[in-house]
């Protein structure tokens, strides 16, 4: 492959449908989804990817039945407990993007522990987008910017540049997304990384997230490799 994306973002969709197809409950689908993350991390290291953003729970996912929401956060805690040593030993850095409001304390402390422990790692950054919504992020960034101008006693009405604004996004300092992948056939963005995907190449696949393996990633990367990116130029 000639070009490897600097930042891939994945809308990991289809856990529920995968479970239904197997005659299992939705929680088992999310558990299988967590296993697919293991495989993605292994392949990402193999291909030398530097930044991977994973949509794990959206600001809209609170609309789901409370028991499903609970099980997703429990699985997250389990994921971190089981994998943190291995993740750390591979030089993976964990980042969290999203609002801290409403995330159960136990899940927050798990994610904080993972972020803290891996903060010096440099091989691959895995950005867990948890309680993440792009509209929430943009408003959060605006408020952050105003707040920091206030505390620095700077002119609140001074012109805002993209460069200054970006510093307040949850994803800062990750580079823009080069490749956005959505599994499970839906062709929509569902409030994911609206700012960061401005010039991303988009790849949709019918594969359900738990079935997304190394060869599915290779297909996506090969497709990306064939794209001609123009960024508005000629
Ligand atoms: C994606 O799978 C995981 C989360 C949104 C947490 P879904 O749970 O949305 O699976 P489907 O879309 O119902 O198949
Ligand atoms: C997007 O999937 C969110 C995550 C993968 C975490 P959804 O299943 O929530 O998206 P919609 O509701 O189909 O748009
Ligand atoms: Mg879904």
PDB file of N, CA and C in Angstrom, residues 100-143:
ATOM      1  N   UNK A 100     -17.794  13.999  30.012  1.00  0.00           N
ATOM      2  CA  UNK A 100     -17.679  13.194  31.230  1.00  0.00           C
ATOM      3  C   UNK A 100     -19.012  13.121  31.977  1.00  0.00           C
ATOM      4  N   UNK A 101     -19.920  14.041  31.653  1.00  0.00           N
ATOM      5  CA  UNK A 101     -21.227  14.049  32.322  1.00  0.00           C
ATOM      6  C   UNK A 101     -21.974  12.746  32.055  1.00  0.00           C
ATOM      7  N   UNK A 102     -22.599  12.229  33.054  1.00  0.00           N
ATOM      8  CA  UNK A 102     -23.473  11.040  32.949  1.00  0.00           C
ATOM      9  C   UNK A 102     -22.748   9.712  32.884  1.00  0.00           C
ATOM     10  N   UNK A 103     -21.447   9.690  32.544  1.00  0.00           N
ATOM     11  CA  UNK A 103     -20.752   8.393  32.510  1.00  0.00           C
ATOM     12  C   UNK A 103     -20.665   7.891  33.951  1.00  0.00           C
ATOM     13  N   UNK A 104     -21.073   6.631  34.222  1.00  0.00           N
ATOM     14  CA  UNK A 104     -20.995   6.121  35.596  1.00  0.00           C
ATOM     15  C   UNK A 104     -19.572   6.250  36.149  1.00  0.00           C
ATOM     16  N   UNK A 105     -19.476   6.565  37.440  1.00  0.00           N
ATOM     17  CA  UNK A 105     -18.180   6.794  38.103  1.00  0.00           C
ATOM     18  C   UNK A 105     -17.191   5.661  37.869  1.00  0.00           C
ATOM     19  N   UNK A 106     -17.686   4.422  37.993  1.00  0.00           N
ATOM     20  CA  UNK A 106     -16.787   3.271  37.854  1.00  0.00           C
ATOM     21  C   UNK A 106     -16.182   3.201  36.446  1.00  0.00           C
ATOM     22  N   UNK A 107     -16.979   3.546  35.442  1.00  0.00           N
ATOM     23  CA  UNK A 107     -16.480   3.512  34.063  1.00  0.00           C
ATOM     24  C   UNK A 107     -15.491   4.652  33.847  1.00  0.00           C
ATOM     25  N   UNK A 108     -15.813   5.822  34.424  1.00  0.00           N
ATOM     26  CA  UNK A 108     -14.905   6.966  34.294  1.00  0.00           C
ATOM     27  C   UNK A 108     -13.558   6.661  34.923  1.00  0.00           C
ATOM     28  N   UNK A 109     -13.582   6.027  36.104  1.00  0.00           N
ATOM     29  CA  UNK A 109     -12.296   5.798  36.750  1.00  0.00           C
ATOM     30  C   UNK A 109     -11.492   4.742  35.994  1.00  0.00           C
ATOM     31  N   UNK A 110     -12.158   3.785  35.374  1.00  0.00           N
ATOM     32  CA  UNK A 110     -11.463   2.820  34.512  1.00  0.00           C
ATOM     33  C   UNK A 110     -10.783   3.521  33.346  1.00  0.00           C
ATOM     34  N   UNK A 111     -11.542   4.359  32.678  1.00  0.00           N
ATOM     35  CA  UNK A 111     -10.992   5.014  31.485  1.00  0.00           C
ATOM     36  C   UNK A 111      -9.879   5.985  31.884  1.00  0.00           C
ATOM     37  N   UNK A 112     -10.073   6.687  33.003  1.00  0.00           N
ATOM     38  CA  UNK A 112      -9.021   7.612  33.473  1.00  0.00           C
ATOM     39  C   UNK A 112      -7.730   6.854  33.786  1.00  0.00           C
ATOM     40  N   UNK A 113      -7.893   5.674  34.385  1.00  0.00           N
ATOM     41  CA  UNK A 113      -6.731   4.855  34.733  1.00  0.00           C
ATOM     42  C   UNK A 113      -5.980   4.448  33.459  1.00  0.00           C
ATOM     43  N   UNK A 114      -6.737   4.054  32.444  1.00  0.00           N
ATOM     44  CA  UNK A 114      -6.119   3.635  31.180  1.00  0.00           C
ATOM     45  C   UNK A 114      -5.409   4.813  30.504  1.00  0.00           C
ATOM     46  N   UNK A 115      -6.048   5.974  30.536  1.00  0.00           N
ATOM     47  CA  UNK A 115      -5.459   7.168  29.909  1.00  0.00           C
ATOM     48  C   UNK A 115      -4.163   7.540  30.620  1.00  0.00           C
ATOM     49  N   UNK A 116      -4.243   7.556  31.941  1.00  0.00           N
ATOM     50  CA  UNK A 116      -3.098   7.937  32.772  1.00  0.00           C
ATOM     51  C   UNK A 116      -1.918   6.976  32.559  1.00  0.00           C
ATOM     52  N   UNK A 117      -2.220   5.681  32.666  1.00  0.00           N
ATOM     53  CA  UNK A 117      -1.161   4.668  32.606  1.00  0.00           C
ATOM     54  C   UNK A 117      -0.443   4.669  31.259  1.00  0.00           C
ATOM     55  N   UNK A 118      -1.168   4.967  30.186  1.00  0.00           N
ATOM     56  CA  UNK A 118      -0.590   4.847  28.839  1.00  0.00           C
ATOM     57  C   UNK A 118      -0.174   6.189  28.251  1.00  0.00           C
ATOM     58  N   UNK A 119      -0.185   7.225  29.089  1.00  0.00           N
ATOM     59  CA  UNK A 119      -0.040   8.588  28.548  1.00  0.00           C
ATOM     60  C   UNK A 119       1.290   8.855  27.846  1.00  0.00           C
ATOM     61  N   UNK A 120       2.305   8.061  28.153  1.00  0.00           N
ATOM     62  CA  UNK A 120       3.614   8.323  27.528  1.00  0.00           C
ATOM     63  C   UNK A 120       3.848   7.439  26.300  1.00  0.00           C
ATOM     64  N   UNK A 121       2.903   6.556  26.009  1.00  0.00           N
ATOM     65  CA  UNK A 121       3.092   5.628  24.886  1.00  0.00           C
ATOM     66  C   UNK A 121       2.970   6.340  23.548  1.00  0.00           C
ATOM     67  N   UNK A 122       3.692   5.796  22.562  1.00  0.00           N
ATOM     68  CA  UNK A 122       3.804   6.545  21.303  1.00  0.00           C
ATOM     69  C   UNK A 122       3.494   5.736  20.040  1.00  0.00           C
ATOM     70  N   UNK A 123       3.336   4.409  20.178  1.00  0.00           N
ATOM     71  CA  UNK A 123       3.212   3.590  18.966  1.00  0.00           C
ATOM     72  C   UNK A 123       1.896   3.856  18.227  1.00  0.00           C
ATOM     73  N   UNK A 124       0.812   3.810  18.974  1.00  0.00           N
ATOM     74  CA  UNK A 124      -0.517   3.943  18.377  1.00  0.00           C
ATOM     75  C   UNK A 124      -1.428   4.612  19.409  1.00  0.00           C
ATOM     76  N   UNK A 125      -2.172   5.621  18.979  1.00  0.00           N
ATOM     77  CA  UNK A 125      -3.155   6.231  19.884  1.00  0.00           C
ATOM     78  C   UNK A 125      -4.535   5.680  19.555  1.00  0.00           C
ATOM     79  N   UNK A 126      -5.184   5.126  20.567  1.00  0.00           N
ATOM     80  CA  UNK A 126      -6.554   4.647  20.393  1.00  0.00           C
ATOM     81  C   UNK A 126      -7.476   5.592  21.160  1.00  0.00           C
ATOM     82  N   UNK A 127      -8.306   6.274  20.386  1.00  0.00           N
ATOM     83  CA  UNK A 127      -9.159   7.316  20.937  1.00  0.00           C
ATOM     84  C   UNK A 127     -10.569   6.756  21.127  1.00  0.00           C
ATOM     85  N   UNK A 128     -10.924   6.453  22.372  1.00  0.00           N
ATOM     86  CA  UNK A 128     -12.257   5.924  22.657  1.00  0.00           C
ATOM     87  C   UNK A 128     -13.254   7.073  22.709  1.00  0.00           C
ATOM     88  N   UNK A 129     -14.174   7.084  21.773  1.00  0.00           N
ATOM     89  CA  UNK A 129     -15.197   8.123  21.752  1.00  0.00           C
ATOM     90  C   UNK A 129     -16.389   7.576  22.531  1.00  0.00           C
ATOM     91  N   UNK A 130     -16.483   8.030  23.752  1.00  0.00           N
ATOM     92  CA  UNK A 130     -17.418   7.459  24.713  1.00  0.00           C
ATOM     93  C   UNK A 130     -18.235   8.597  25.298  1.00  0.00           C
ATOM     94  N   UNK A 131     -19.544   8.485  25.221  1.00  0.00           N
ATOM     95  CA  UNK A 131     -20.430   9.613  25.507  1.00  0.00           C
ATOM     96  C   UNK A 131     -20.016  10.781  24.621  1.00  0.00           C
ATOM     97  N   UNK A 132     -19.781  10.438  23.362  1.00  0.00           N
ATOM     98  CA  UNK A 132     -19.312  11.414  22.382  1.00  0.00           C
ATOM     99  C   UNK A 132     -20.434  11.801  21.424  1.00  0.00           C
ATOM    100  N   UNK A 133     -20.529  13.084  21.149  1.00  0.00           N
ATOM    101  CA  UNK A 133     -21.400  13.597  20.090  1.00  0.00           C
ATOM    102  C   UNK A 133     -20.672  14.794  19.494  1.00  0.00           C
ATOM    103  N   UNK A 134     -20.661  14.893  18.174  1.00  0.00           N
ATOM    104  CA  UNK A 134     -19.891  15.969  17.543  1.00  0.00           C
ATOM    105  C   UNK A 134     -20.491  17.346  17.842  1.00  0.00           C
ATOM    106  N   UNK A 135     -21.805  17.427  17.928  1.00  0.00           N
ATOM    107  CA  UNK A 135     -22.416  18.734  18.230  1.00  0.00           C
ATOM    108  C   UNK A 135     -22.070  19.141  19.653  1.00  0.00           C
ATOM    109  N   UNK A 136     -22.136  18.189  20.561  1.00  0.00           N
ATOM    110  CA  UNK A 136     -21.749  18.452  21.952  1.00  0.00           C
ATOM    111  C   UNK A 136     -20.297  18.918  21.998  1.00  0.00           C
ATOM    112  N   UNK A 137     -19.445  18.268  21.206  1.00  0.00           N
ATOM    113  CA  UNK A 137     -18.025  18.608  21.201  1.00  0.00           C
ATOM    114  C   UNK A 137     -17.790  20.055  20.748  1.00  0.00           C
ATOM    115  N   UNK A 138     -18.515  20.467  19.724  1.00  0.00           N
ATOM    116  CA  UNK A 138     -18.314  21.814  19.177  1.00  0.00           C
ATOM    117  C   UNK A 138     -18.775  22.871  20.187  1.00  0.00           C
ATOM    118  N   UNK A 139     -19.900  22.612  20.844  1.00  0.00           N
ATOM    119  CA  UNK A 139     -20.382  23.549  21.868  1.00  0.00           C
ATOM    120  C   UNK A 139     -19.419  23.560  23.067  1.00  0.00           C
ATOM    121  N   UNK A 140     -18.960  22.384  23.452  1.00  0.00           N
ATOM    122  CA  UNK A 140     -17.997  22.266  24.553  1.00  0.00           C
ATOM    123  C   UNK A 140     -16.726  23.061  24.221  1.00  0.00           C
ATOM    124  N   UNK A 141     -16.281  22.960  22.974  1.00  0.00           N
ATOM    125  CA  UNK A 141     -15.073  23.676  22.550  1.00  0.00           C
ATOM    126  C   UNK A 141     -15.306  25.188  22.602  1.00  0.00           C
ATOM    127  N   UNK A 142     -16.468  25.631  22.137  1.00  0.00           N
ATOM    128  CA  UNK A 142     -16.774  27.077  22.181  1.00  0.00           C
ATOM    129  C   UNK A 142     -16.725  27.591  23.603  1.00  0.00           C
ATOM    130  N   UNK A 143     -17.372  26.842  24.498  1.00  0.00           N
ATOM    131  CA  UNK A 143     -17.390  27.261  25.903  1.00  0.00           C
ATOM    132  C   UNK A 143     -15.998  27.230  26.511  1.00  0.00           C
TER     133      UNK A 143
END
